[in-house]
């Protein structure tokens, strides 16, 4: 593939990283020998193969800090202490993960195959929120696909004092001013604000889409 149709960055949480390792272990066990590999998932690997064969996009995968290769202590008490230390420094883990996603986007754009090619972002759960905020600080993000995005920061991601100013539905509307957004949710409850903004501003139908019952 000389020039992809689109470059898509998929940001993984811990569960997503484990599933990715299980699939990739089937074909790349030697290359991943420095990781704690789960049991191989041959069916998942075959699905990846079919996706890559039938897709003109280039896909990249990112495990931000504290996940996968950079995971911290697995003891929950230690993890709580680490989260508190970030806050003592005026940040949160999630805030720094936004920075990790931004740097990944910037790095991808230095590659020849990604220059002048549309960029898309994907995330699931808490990482969907990380992806959403990263998109606000990087230019020319063509599309954002978000699965199980929390409808409030009370459920994550955590940013210092963010609820003094806005919540996730307002952030979705901000991002949709710049990029196409697809939300994959069980239903549309909690997302009336961006829907109302899209209607009032007369956005095209593909600017903000709710895909109904989650498919992922």
Short mmCIF file of C-alpha atoms in Angstrom, two decimals, residues 1 13 17 49 62-63 69 77 88 96 102 113 132 138 145 154 161 165 204:
data_model
loop_
_atom_site.label_atom_id
_atom_site.label_comp_id
_atom_site.label_asym_id
_atom_site.label_seq_id
_atom_site.Cartn_x
_atom_site.Cartn_y
_atom_site.Cartn_z
CA UNK A 1 0.00 0.00 0.00
CA UNK A 13 -7.10 0.64 27.29
CA UNK A 17 -4.16 -4.01 24.86
CA UNK A 49 -5.95 -10.31 8.62
CA UNK A 62 -1.24 3.12 20.95
CA UNK A 63 -1.16 2.04 24.59
CA UNK A 69 4.46 -1.83 28.15
CA UNK A 77 -3.41 0.76 46.47
CA UNK A 88 0.05 16.85 43.38
CA UNK A 96 -1.02 13.16 30.39
CA UNK A 102 -1.21 14.07 20.67
CA UNK A 113 2.87 7.39 4.04
CA UNK A 132 -11.96 13.20 22.17
CA UNK A 138 -4.50 18.70 16.86
CA UNK A 145 -15.04 6.98 16.22
CA UNK A 154 -17.89 11.73 36.77
CA UNK A 161 -11.55 21.25 37.55
CA UNK A 165 -16.52 24.70 32.69
CA UNK A 204 -24.55 17.99 7.46
#
